[in-house]
Coordinates of C-alpha atoms in Angstrom, one line a residue:
Chain A
X10 CA 13.6 -34.5 -22.0
X11 CA 16.2 -36.9 -20.4
X12 CA 18.3 -35.3 -17.7
X13 CA 21.2 -37.6 -16.8
X14 CA 21.1 -39.0 -13.4
X15 CA 24.1 -37.8 -11.4
X16 CA 25.2 -39.2 -8.1
X17 CA 27.2 -36.1 -7.1
X18 CA 25.2 -33.1 -6.0
X19 CA 25.0 -30.1 -8.3
X20 CA 27.1 -27.0 -7.7
X21 CA 24.4 -24.8 -9.2
X22 CA 20.6 -25.5 -9.1
X23 CA 18.1 -23.2 -10.7
X24 CA 14.4 -23.8 -10.0
X25 CA 11.4 -22.4 -11.6
X26 CA 13.1 -19.1 -12.1
X27 CA 11.0 -16.2 -13.2
X28 CA 12.3 -12.7 -13.9
X29 CA 10.2 -9.9 -15.3
X30 CA 11.0 -6.5 -16.6
X31 CA 8.1 -4.2 -16.7
X32 CA 5.8 -7.1 -16.4
X33 CA 7.3 -9.0 -19.3
X34 CA 8.9 -12.4 -18.3
X35 CA 12.4 -12.4 -19.6
X36 CA 12.9 -15.6 -17.6
X37 CA 9.8 -17.8 -17.5
X38 CA 10.3 -20.8 -15.2
X39 CA 13.8 -21.9 -15.9
X40 CA 15.2 -25.2 -14.4
X41 CA 18.8 -26.3 -14.6
X42 CA 21.5 -28.0 -12.7
X43 CA 25.3 -27.7 -13.2
X44 CA 27.4 -30.6 -12.0
X45 CA 31.0 -30.4 -10.8
X46 CA 33.6 -30.6 -13.7
X47 CA 31.1 -30.5 -16.6
X48 CA 31.1 -28.0 -19.4
X49 CA 27.5 -26.5 -19.9
X50 CA 26.7 -24.2 -22.8
X51 CA 23.6 -22.0 -22.7
X52 CA 22.5 -21.0 -26.1
X53 CA 19.8 -18.9 -27.4
X54 CA 19.0 -15.9 -29.8
X55 CA 19.5 -12.5 -28.8
X56 CA 17.1 -11.3 -26.1
X57 CA 16.2 -14.9 -25.1
X58 CA 17.2 -14.2 -21.5
X59 CA 20.6 -15.9 -21.4
X60 CA 22.5 -12.9 -20.1
X61 CA 19.7 -12.4 -17.6
X62 CA 20.0 -15.9 -16.5
X63 CA 23.7 -15.5 -15.9
X64 CA 23.0 -12.4 -13.8
X65 CA 20.6 -14.3 -11.8
X66 CA 22.9 -17.2 -11.1
X67 CA 25.8 -14.9 -10.0
X68 CA 23.3 -13.0 -7.8
X69 CA 23.7 -9.7 -9.7
X70 CA 19.8 -9.3 -9.6
X71 CA 17.0 -10.9 -7.6
X72 CA 14.5 -13.3 -9.2
X73 CA 10.7 -12.5 -9.1
X74 CA 9.9 -16.3 -8.5
X75 CA 11.9 -19.5 -8.0
X76 CA 15.4 -19.7 -6.7
X77 CA 19.0 -20.2 -7.4
X78 CA 21.1 -22.5 -5.2
X79 CA 24.9 -22.0 -5.2
X80 CA 27.0 -24.8 -3.7
X81 CA 23.8 -26.1 -2.0
X82 CA 22.8 -22.9 -0.4
X83 CA 20.0 -20.6 -1.7
X84 CA 21.0 -17.2 -2.8
X85 CA 18.1 -15.6 -1.1
X86 CA 19.0 -17.1 2.2
X87 CA 22.6 -16.1 2.3
X88 CA 23.6 -13.1 4.3
X89 CA 26.3 -10.7 3.0
X90 CA 29.4 -12.6 4.4
X91 CA 28.0 -16.0 3.0
X92 CA 27.3 -14.4 -0.5
X93 CA 30.9 -13.0 -0.5
X94 CA 32.3 -16.5 0.3
X95 CA 30.1 -18.0 -2.5
X96 CA 31.5 -15.2 -4.9
X97 CA 35.0 -16.3 -4.1
X98 CA 34.1 -19.8 -5.2
X99 CA 33.2 -18.8 -8.6
X100 CA 35.0 -16.8 -11.4
X101 CA 33.4 -14.9 -14.2
X102 CA 34.9 -14.0 -17.5
X103 CA 32.9 -11.0 -18.8
X104 CA 32.2 -10.3 -22.4
X105 CA 34.8 -7.4 -22.4
X106 CA 37.1 -9.0 -20.0
X107 CA 36.2 -6.3 -17.5
X108 CA 39.8 -5.8 -16.5
X109 CA 40.4 -2.7 -14.2
X110 CA 41.9 -0.2 -16.6
X111 CA 43.8 1.7 -13.8
X112 CA 45.9 -1.4 -13.0
X113 CA 48.4 -3.5 -14.9
X114 CA 47.5 -6.9 -16.1
X115 CA 49.5 -8.4 -13.3
X116 CA 47.9 -6.2 -10.6
X117 CA 44.5 -7.3 -12.0
X118 CA 45.2 -10.9 -11.4
X119 CA 46.8 -10.1 -8.1
X120 CA 43.7 -8.1 -6.8
X121 CA 41.5 -11.1 -5.7
X122 CA 44.6 -12.6 -4.0
X123 CA 45.6 -9.4 -2.2
X124 CA 41.9 -8.8 -1.1
X125 CA 40.8 -12.3 -0.2
X126 CA 43.9 -14.2 1.0
X127 CA 46.5 -13.7 3.7
X128 CA 49.3 -14.6 1.2
X129 CA 52.5 -12.5 1.3
X130 CA 53.4 -10.3 -1.6
X131 CA 56.1 -12.8 -2.8
X132 CA 53.8 -15.7 -3.0
X133 CA 51.1 -13.5 -4.8
X134 CA 53.9 -12.5 -7.3
X135 CA 54.7 -16.1 -8.0
X136 CA 50.9 -17.1 -8.1
X137 CA 50.2 -14.2 -10.6
X138 CA 53.1 -15.4 -13.0
X139 CA 51.6 -19.0 -12.8
X140 CA 48.1 -17.8 -13.6
X141 CA 49.4 -15.7 -16.5
X142 CA 51.4 -18.5 -17.9
X143 CA 48.4 -20.8 -17.8
X144 CA 46.6 -18.3 -20.3
X145 CA 49.9 -17.7 -22.2
X146 CA 50.3 -14.1 -21.0
X147 CA 53.3 -13.9 -18.8
X148 CA 55.0 -11.5 -21.0
X149 CA 52.1 -9.1 -20.6
X150 CA 52.4 -8.8 -16.8
X151 CA 53.3 -5.1 -16.7
X152 CA 51.2 -3.8 -19.6
X153 CA 48.0 -1.8 -19.0
X154 CA 44.6 -3.3 -20.3
X155 CA 44.5 -0.5 -22.9
X156 CA 47.7 -1.7 -24.5
X157 CA 46.6 -5.3 -25.3
X158 CA 44.2 -6.8 -27.9
X159 CA 40.7 -8.0 -27.3
X160 CA 41.7 -11.6 -27.2
X161 CA 44.4 -11.0 -24.8
X162 CA 42.0 -9.0 -22.6
X163 CA 39.8 -12.1 -22.3
X164 CA 42.8 -14.3 -21.4
X165 CA 43.9 -11.9 -18.8
X166 CA 40.2 -11.9 -17.6
X167 CA 40.3 -15.6 -17.4
X168 CA 43.6 -15.6 -15.4
X169 CA 41.9 -13.2 -12.9
X170 CA 38.7 -15.3 -12.8
X171 CA 40.8 -18.4 -11.9
X172 CA 43.0 -16.5 -9.3
X173 CA 41.3 -17.8 -6.3
X174 CA 41.0 -21.5 -7.9
X175 CA 37.2 -21.4 -8.2
X176 CA 34.8 -24.4 -8.5
X177 CA 32.7 -22.9 -11.3
X178 CA 33.8 -20.6 -14.1
X179 CA 31.1 -18.5 -15.9
X180 CA 31.9 -17.3 -19.4
X181 CA 29.7 -14.5 -20.9
X182 CA 29.9 -14.8 -24.7
X183 CA 33.6 -15.7 -24.8
X184 CA 34.0 -15.6 -28.5
X185 CA 32.2 -12.2 -29.1
X186 CA 34.2 -9.8 -31.1
X187 CA 37.1 -12.1 -31.6
X188 CA 38.4 -13.5 -35.0
X189 CA 37.8 -17.1 -35.7
X190 CA 41.4 -18.2 -34.8
X191 CA 41.6 -16.3 -31.5
X192 CA 38.0 -17.5 -30.7
X193 CA 39.3 -21.1 -31.4
X194 CA 42.2 -20.5 -29.0
X195 CA 40.0 -19.2 -26.3
X196 CA 37.9 -22.4 -26.7
X197 CA 41.0 -24.6 -26.3
X198 CA 41.9 -22.4 -23.3
X199 CA 38.5 -23.0 -21.6
X200 CA 38.7 -26.8 -22.1
X201 CA 42.2 -26.7 -20.7
X202 CA 41.0 -24.8 -17.6
X203 CA 38.1 -27.2 -17.1
X204 CA 40.6 -30.2 -17.3
X205 CA 43.4 -28.8 -15.5
X206 CA 41.5 -27.3 -12.6
X207 CA 38.7 -29.6 -12.6
X208 CA 36.1 -26.7 -12.5
X209 CA 32.5 -26.6 -13.9
X210 CA 32.0 -24.3 -16.6
X211 CA 28.9 -22.3 -17.7
X212 CA 29.3 -20.8 -21.1
X213 CA 26.6 -18.3 -22.5
X214 CA 27.1 -18.0 -26.3
X215 CA 25.4 -17.9 -29.5
X216 CA 28.4 -19.0 -31.6
X217 CA 27.6 -22.4 -32.6
X218 CA 31.0 -23.6 -33.9
X219 CA 32.5 -22.8 -30.4
X220 CA 29.5 -24.4 -28.5
X221 CA 29.9 -27.6 -30.3
X222 CA 33.6 -27.7 -29.8
X223 CA 33.5 -27.2 -26.1
X224 CA 30.2 -28.6 -24.6
X225 CA 29.5 -31.7 -22.7
X226 CA 25.8 -30.5 -22.3
X227 CA 23.8 -27.9 -23.9
X228 CA 20.8 -25.9 -22.9
X229 CA 18.7 -24.1 -25.5
X230 CA 16.8 -21.1 -24.2
X231 CA 14.1 -19.4 -26.1
X232 CA 11.6 -16.6 -24.9
X233 CA 12.7 -17.2 -21.3
X234 CA 12.1 -21.0 -21.5
X235 CA 14.4 -24.1 -21.6
X236 CA 13.4 -25.7 -24.8
X237 CA 16.0 -28.5 -24.7
X238 CA 18.5 -29.6 -22.0
X239 CA 20.6 -32.6 -23.2
X240 CA 24.1 -33.9 -24.3
X241 CA 26.0 -32.4 -27.0
X242 CA 25.5 -35.6 -29.1
X243 CA 21.7 -35.1 -28.9
X244 CA 22.0 -31.6 -30.2
X245 CA 24.3 -32.7 -33.0
X246 CA 21.8 -35.3 -34.0
X247 CA 19.1 -32.6 -34.3
X248 CA 21.6 -30.2 -36.4
X249 CA 22.6 -33.0 -38.7
X250 CA 19.1 -34.6 -39.2
X251 CA 16.2 -33.6 -41.4
X252 CA 13.3 -31.3 -40.3
X253 CA 10.8 -33.3 -38.4
X254 CA 7.8 -31.2 -38.5
X255 CA 7.9 -30.7 -34.8
X256 CA 7.9 -27.0 -34.0
X257 CA 10.3 -27.2 -31.2
X258 CA 12.7 -29.4 -32.8
X259 CA 12.7 -27.5 -36.0
X260 CA 13.2 -24.2 -34.2
X261 CA 16.4 -25.7 -32.3
X262 CA 17.5 -27.2 -35.7
X263 CA 17.2 -23.8 -37.4
X264 CA 19.1 -22.1 -34.6
X265 CA 21.9 -24.7 -34.5
X266 CA 22.3 -24.6 -38.3
X267 CA 21.9 -20.8 -38.6
X268 CA 19.3 -21.3 -41.4
X269 CA 17.3 -18.2 -42.5
X270 CA 14.2 -20.1 -43.0
X271 CA 12.4 -22.0 -40.2
X272 CA 10.1 -21.5 -37.3
X273 CA 12.1 -18.7 -35.8
X274 CA 11.9 -16.4 -38.8
X275 CA 8.2 -17.3 -39.5
X276 CA 7.4 -16.4 -36.0
X277 CA 9.2 -13.1 -36.3
X278 CA 7.6 -12.2 -39.6
X279 CA 4.0 -13.0 -38.6
X280 CA 3.9 -11.7 -35.1
X281 CA 1.5 -9.0 -34.6
X282 CA 1.9 -7.6 -38.1
X283 CA -1.7 -6.9 -38.7
X284 CA -2.4 -5.6 -35.1
X285 CA 0.6 -3.2 -35.6
X286 CA -0.8 -1.9 -38.8
X287 CA -4.4 -1.6 -37.6
X288 CA -3.3 0.1 -34.3
X289 CA -1.2 2.5 -36.4
X290 CA -4.2 3.3 -38.4
X291 CA -6.1 3.5 -35.3
X292 CA -3.9 6.3 -33.8
X293 CA -4.6 8.4 -36.9
X294 CA -8.2 8.0 -37.0
Chain B
X13 CA -7.3 16.4 -28.7
X14 CA -7.5 20.3 -28.6
X15 CA -10.5 20.4 -26.3
X16 CA -8.7 18.4 -23.6
X17 CA -5.7 20.5 -23.7
X18 CA -6.2 23.0 -20.7
X19 CA -7.0 20.0 -18.4
X20 CA -4.1 18.2 -19.7
X21 CA -1.8 21.1 -19.0
X22 CA -3.0 21.5 -15.6
X23 CA -2.3 18.0 -14.7
X24 CA 1.0 18.0 -16.4
X25 CA 2.2 20.9 -14.2
X26 CA 1.1 18.8 -11.1
X27 CA 2.7 15.8 -12.6
X28 CA 5.9 17.8 -13.3
X29 CA 6.2 19.1 -9.9
X30 CA 5.4 15.7 -8.5
X31 CA 8.2 14.1 -10.8
X32 CA 10.6 16.7 -9.7
X33 CA 9.9 16.4 -6.0
X34 CA 10.1 12.6 -6.3
X35 CA 13.5 13.1 -8.0
X36 CA 14.8 15.4 -5.4
X37 CA 13.8 12.9 -2.7
X38 CA 15.6 10.1 -4.6
X39 CA 18.7 12.3 -5.0
X40 CA 18.7 13.2 -1.3
X41 CA 17.9 9.6 -0.3
X42 CA 20.5 8.3 -2.7
X43 CA 23.3 10.6 -1.4
X44 CA 22.4 9.8 2.2
X45 CA 22.6 5.9 1.5
X46 CA 26.0 6.4 -0.2
X47 CA 27.2 8.6 2.6
X48 CA 26.1 6.2 5.3
X49 CA 27.8 3.3 3.3
X50 CA 30.9 5.1 3.0
X51 CA 31.0 6.1 6.6
X52 CA 30.3 2.5 7.7
X53 CA 33.3 1.5 5.7
X54 CA 35.4 4.2 7.2
X55 CA 34.4 3.3 10.8
X56 CA 34.8 -0.5 10.2
X57 CA 38.2 -0.1 8.5
X58 CA 39.6 0.6 11.9
X59 CA 38.4 -2.9 13.2
X60 CA 38.3 -5.3 10.3
X61 CA 40.7 -6.1 7.5
X62 CA 37.7 -6.8 5.3
X63 CA 37.0 -3.1 5.2
X64 CA 40.5 -1.8 5.1
X65 CA 41.0 1.3 2.8
X66 CA 44.0 1.2 0.6
X67 CA 46.3 4.0 1.6
X68 CA 48.1 3.9 -1.8
X69 CA 44.7 4.4 -3.7
X70 CA 43.9 7.2 -1.3
X71 CA 47.2 9.0 -2.0
X72 CA 46.7 8.6 -5.7
X73 CA 43.3 10.2 -5.4
X74 CA 44.6 13.1 -3.2
X75 CA 47.3 13.8 -5.9
X76 CA 44.8 13.6 -8.7
X77 CA 42.1 15.8 -7.0
X78 CA 44.1 18.3 -4.9
X79 CA 47.6 18.7 -6.4
X80 CA 46.5 18.8 -9.9
X81 CA 43.9 21.3 -9.4
X82 CA 46.0 23.6 -7.3
X83 CA 47.2 25.6 -10.3
X84 CA 43.8 26.3 -11.7
X85 CA 42.4 27.1 -8.0
X86 CA 45.1 29.7 -7.5
X87 CA 44.6 31.3 -10.9
X88 CA 40.8 31.5 -10.6
X89 CA 41.1 32.9 -6.9
X90 CA 43.8 35.5 -7.9
X91 CA 41.3 36.8 -10.5
X92 CA 38.4 36.9 -7.9
X93 CA 40.8 39.1 -5.7
X94 CA 41.5 41.4 -8.6
X95 CA 37.7 41.6 -9.6
X96 CA 36.6 42.4 -6.0
X97 CA 39.3 45.0 -5.5
X98 CA 38.4 46.8 -8.8
X99 CA 34.8 46.7 -8.2
X100 CA 34.9 47.8 -4.7
X101 CA 37.1 50.8 -5.3
X102 CA 34.9 53.4 -6.9
X103 CA 32.0 53.0 -4.3
X104 CA 34.3 53.0 -1.3
X105 CA 36.2 55.9 -2.6
X106 CA 33.0 58.0 -2.7
X107 CA 33.0 57.6 1.1
X108 CA 36.8 57.9 1.5
X109 CA 36.9 54.2 2.7
X110 CA 38.9 52.7 -0.1
X111 CA 41.3 51.3 2.6
X112 CA 38.5 49.0 3.7
X113 CA 38.9 47.0 0.4
X114 CA 41.4 45.0 2.5
X115 CA 38.9 44.0 5.2
X116 CA 36.0 43.3 2.8
X117 CA 38.2 41.1 0.6
X118 CA 39.5 39.4 3.8
X119 CA 36.2 38.6 5.3
X120 CA 34.4 37.8 2.0
X121 CA 37.2 35.7 0.8
X122 CA 37.8 33.6 3.9
X123 CA 34.1 33.2 5.0
X124 CA 32.6 32.4 1.5
X125 CA 34.3 33.1 -1.8
X126 CA 37.4 31.0 -1.0
X127 CA 35.6 27.8 -0.2
X128 CA 32.8 28.4 -2.6
X129 CA 34.8 29.2 -5.8
X130 CA 37.3 26.4 -5.0
X131 CA 34.3 24.0 -4.6
X132 CA 32.9 25.1 -8.0
X133 CA 36.3 24.7 -9.6
X134 CA 36.8 21.4 -8.0
X135 CA 33.3 20.1 -9.2
X136 CA 34.2 20.8 -12.8
X137 CA 37.9 19.6 -12.4
X138 CA 37.6 16.5 -10.2
X139 CA 33.8 15.9 -9.9
X140 CA 33.4 15.5 -13.5
X141 CA 36.4 13.3 -14.0
X142 CA 35.3 11.1 -11.0
X143 CA 31.9 10.7 -12.6
X144 CA 33.4 9.9 -16.1
X145 CA 35.8 7.4 -14.5
X146 CA 33.4 5.6 -12.6
X147 CA 30.8 5.8 -15.4
X148 CA 33.2 4.3 -17.9
X149 CA 33.8 1.3 -15.3
X150 CA 30.1 0.7 -15.2
X151 CA 29.8 0.6 -19.0
X152 CA 32.8 -1.8 -19.4
X153 CA 31.4 -4.1 -16.6
X154 CA 34.1 -3.3 -14.1
X155 CA 31.7 -2.6 -11.4
X156 CA 30.0 -5.9 -11.9
X157 CA 33.3 -7.6 -12.1
X158 CA 34.2 -6.1 -8.9
X159 CA 31.0 -7.2 -7.2
X160 CA 31.3 -10.7 -8.5
X161 CA 34.8 -10.8 -7.0
X162 CA 33.1 -9.8 -3.7
X163 CA 34.9 -6.4 -3.6
X164 CA 32.6 -3.7 -2.4
X165 CA 32.6 -0.8 -4.8
X166 CA 31.8 1.7 -2.1
X167 CA 35.0 0.7 -0.1
X168 CA 37.0 0.5 -3.4
X169 CA 36.0 3.3 -5.3
X170 CA 33.7 5.7 -3.3
X171 CA 35.6 5.8 0.0
X172 CA 39.0 6.9 -1.3
X173 CA 37.4 9.5 -3.5
X174 CA 35.3 10.8 -0.7
X175 CA 38.2 11.2 1.7
X176 CA 40.5 12.6 -1.0
X177 CA 37.9 15.3 -2.1
X178 CA 37.3 16.1 1.5
X179 CA 41.0 16.5 2.1
X180 CA 41.4 18.4 -1.1
X181 CA 38.9 21.0 -0.1
X182 CA 40.7 21.5 3.3
X183 CA 43.9 21.8 1.6
X184 CA 42.9 24.1 -1.1
X185 CA 40.7 26.4 0.7
X186 CA 43.4 28.2 2.9
X187 CA 45.5 28.6 -0.2
X188 CA 42.6 29.8 -2.1
X189 CA 41.7 32.4 0.7
X190 CA 45.4 33.7 0.6
X191 CA 45.2 34.0 -3.2
X192 CA 42.1 36.1 -3.1
X193 CA 43.8 38.4 -0.6
X194 CA 47.0 38.3 -2.9
X195 CA 44.9 39.2 -5.9
X196 CA 43.5 42.2 -4.0
X197 CA 46.8 43.4 -2.9
X198 CA 48.4 43.1 -6.4
X199 CA 45.7 45.1 -7.8
X200 CA 46.0 47.8 -5.1
X201 CA 49.8 47.7 -5.7
X202 CA 49.6 48.2 -9.5
X203 CA 46.3 50.2 -10.0
X204 CA 44.7 51.5 -6.8
X205 CA 47.5 53.4 -5.1
X206 CA 49.1 53.6 -1.7
X207 CA 46.0 54.6 0.3
X208 CA 44.8 51.0 -0.3
X209 CA 48.0 48.9 -0.2
X210 CA 50.0 50.7 2.5
X211 CA 48.0 49.2 5.4
X212 CA 46.4 46.3 3.3
X213 CA 47.8 43.3 5.3
X214 CA 47.6 45.0 8.7
X215 CA 43.9 46.0 8.2
X216 CA 43.1 42.7 6.9
X217 CA 44.6 40.9 10.0
X218 CA 42.9 43.3 12.2
X219 CA 39.4 42.8 10.8
X220 CA 39.7 39.0 10.4
X221 CA 38.6 36.8 13.2
X222 CA 39.4 33.1 13.7
X223 CA 35.7 32.3 13.2
X224 CA 35.9 33.7 9.7
X225 CA 38.5 31.1 8.7
X226 CA 37.1 28.1 10.3
X227 CA 33.4 28.7 9.3
X228 CA 34.9 28.8 5.8
X229 CA 36.7 25.5 6.4
X230 CA 33.5 23.9 7.7
X231 CA 31.8 24.8 4.6
X232 CA 34.8 23.6 2.5
X233 CA 34.5 20.2 4.0
X234 CA 30.8 20.0 3.5
X235 CA 31.3 21.0 -0.3
X236 CA 34.1 18.4 -0.5
X237 CA 31.9 15.6 0.7
X238 CA 28.9 16.9 -1.6
X239 CA 31.0 16.9 -4.7
X240 CA 32.5 13.5 -4.2
X241 CA 29.1 11.9 -3.3
X242 CA 27.4 13.5 -6.2
X243 CA 30.2 12.5 -8.6
X244 CA 30.3 8.9 -7.4
X245 CA 26.5 8.6 -7.5
X246 CA 26.2 10.0 -11.0
X247 CA 29.0 7.6 -12.1
X248 CA 27.5 4.5 -10.5
X249 CA 24.1 5.2 -12.0
X250 CA 25.3 5.4 -15.6
X251 CA 23.4 3.5 -18.1
X252 CA 23.3 3.5 -21.8
X253 CA 26.9 3.4 -22.8
X254 CA 29.1 6.4 -23.8
X255 CA 26.2 8.8 -24.1
X256 CA 25.3 7.9 -20.4
X257 CA 28.9 8.8 -19.3
X258 CA 28.5 12.1 -20.9
X259 CA 25.2 12.8 -19.3
X260 CA 26.6 11.7 -15.9
X261 CA 29.6 14.3 -16.1
X262 CA 27.3 17.2 -17.1
X263 CA 24.8 16.2 -14.3
X264 CA 27.5 16.0 -11.8
X265 CA 28.7 19.6 -12.4
X266 CA 25.1 20.9 -12.6
X267 CA 24.0 19.1 -9.4
X268 CA 27.2 19.9 -7.6
X269 CA 27.0 23.6 -8.1
X270 CA 23.2 23.6 -7.1
X271 CA 24.1 21.5 -4.0
X272 CA 27.1 23.7 -3.2
X273 CA 25.2 26.9 -3.3
X274 CA 22.4 25.3 -1.3
X275 CA 24.6 23.9 1.3
X276 CA 26.3 27.4 1.5
X277 CA 22.9 29.0 2.1
X278 CA 22.1 26.5 4.9
X279 CA 25.5 27.0 6.5
X280 CA 25.2 30.8 6.3
X281 CA 21.7 30.7 8.0
X282 CA 23.1 28.4 10.7
X283 CA 26.2 30.7 11.3
X284 CA 23.9 33.8 11.3
X285 CA 21.5 32.3 13.8
X286 CA 24.4 31.4 16.1
X287 CA 26.2 34.6 15.4
X288 CA 29.2 33.1 14.0

């Protein structure tokens, strides 16, 4: 698989990452790089390990093998202070927005500024207004998270994630639970952020419309492995082409098109059915 | 299967004891780690801005835990006073000692019932709500968001609640002590007659020593720390959505009450040994 040669060093490097839960490898030797300013979409079916991968990259859990490098430094080698500093250089938009429900939208956005900068209250106030304006939420500054819609929560979460002007933004299923129009709006906002702030974006999603709209580069995960890591154009070619007979390509094609027939469904139907039945019978014997 | 049963059950008893022991060790260990983490933050807050504890957040927690539970603590403690007075009277009357109701209520209330009943009320009132609150934050990814923003949940959530619950117990216990005494007095006034109430306050003051008060306060402080640590721990350990939150609140109350009574036992033994 061709990986583009890039003269600038990557902001994130993942090498041979393995993560097991109860002996089952959820991530099975994942390699990827994220370069400054690019929009990388990580796709895959439910349970393919994409959320686990995201948690690994942000240091929320430890890998069993391999390593993650953030801004040129290995996660495992960082002490607490260095890790905190790295955390301030990336922002995360969680699936539900993850706003603090006991604070207003404005306070949510102000929190990282209050905690991690020495800015005075007035400056923070102005910055909060700017950040909220960027996501079109200035009028919601004094509302509580419970009083706004799901789409607005994501916008507010994005405003908070960008409060410290991060170099990388992570999005965990940004269109989950949103109607198509709101979802498209969030997509536009994400591209906007990438252009205006020049941040690298890592988007975990299985919404193909959204993925093709925003991606520069895409990664297809399956059973904890990277099946394909290429430009959006290359993925579009597979999606729009005919089945090739090659198992991997057809699997990707089925996923991208959302077909109900193909390698993914075949695999699901045939896997271990006989063994299951025989095992079941064995229990009764 | 059936021929293996006795062996199996013998092992399962061993296994059960083992599992419970491990769980107890995990519980005590987890509480200690949380306590030490909180203490570290409190100590460091004096030196470093990175660890500062938000006074406004602390004040909010004190209001929520102490002020809001004041009414229910008073109500419960008055009833305790009433119950004690009514139950003591017949027996003491046989010995012509019904005036001693005042001293028994005083010592019993200040030493043990004041702090312990307040703690039980607070574990249901504040402990459960802390566990539910933090558990909901876990479910809605707020804790993860917090950590990803390089904010320490111990500093941000546990420390204000720990200090507030500790303060709440210290504030509520003296009031609770007085309410028990008052409950006894009201009962004497309304039901038991002048032999009990005429010298009620004088007798109580004569029998009570300072140590009765402050041994009660020491226990109150210990109970406050236990309640908040258990509630925060259960909340932070929530998994499995809304159901997990429900379980955490239940376990908070159950574990708190067991821990409170156990701690009261340990404290009493220590006070007894040192003749306090």
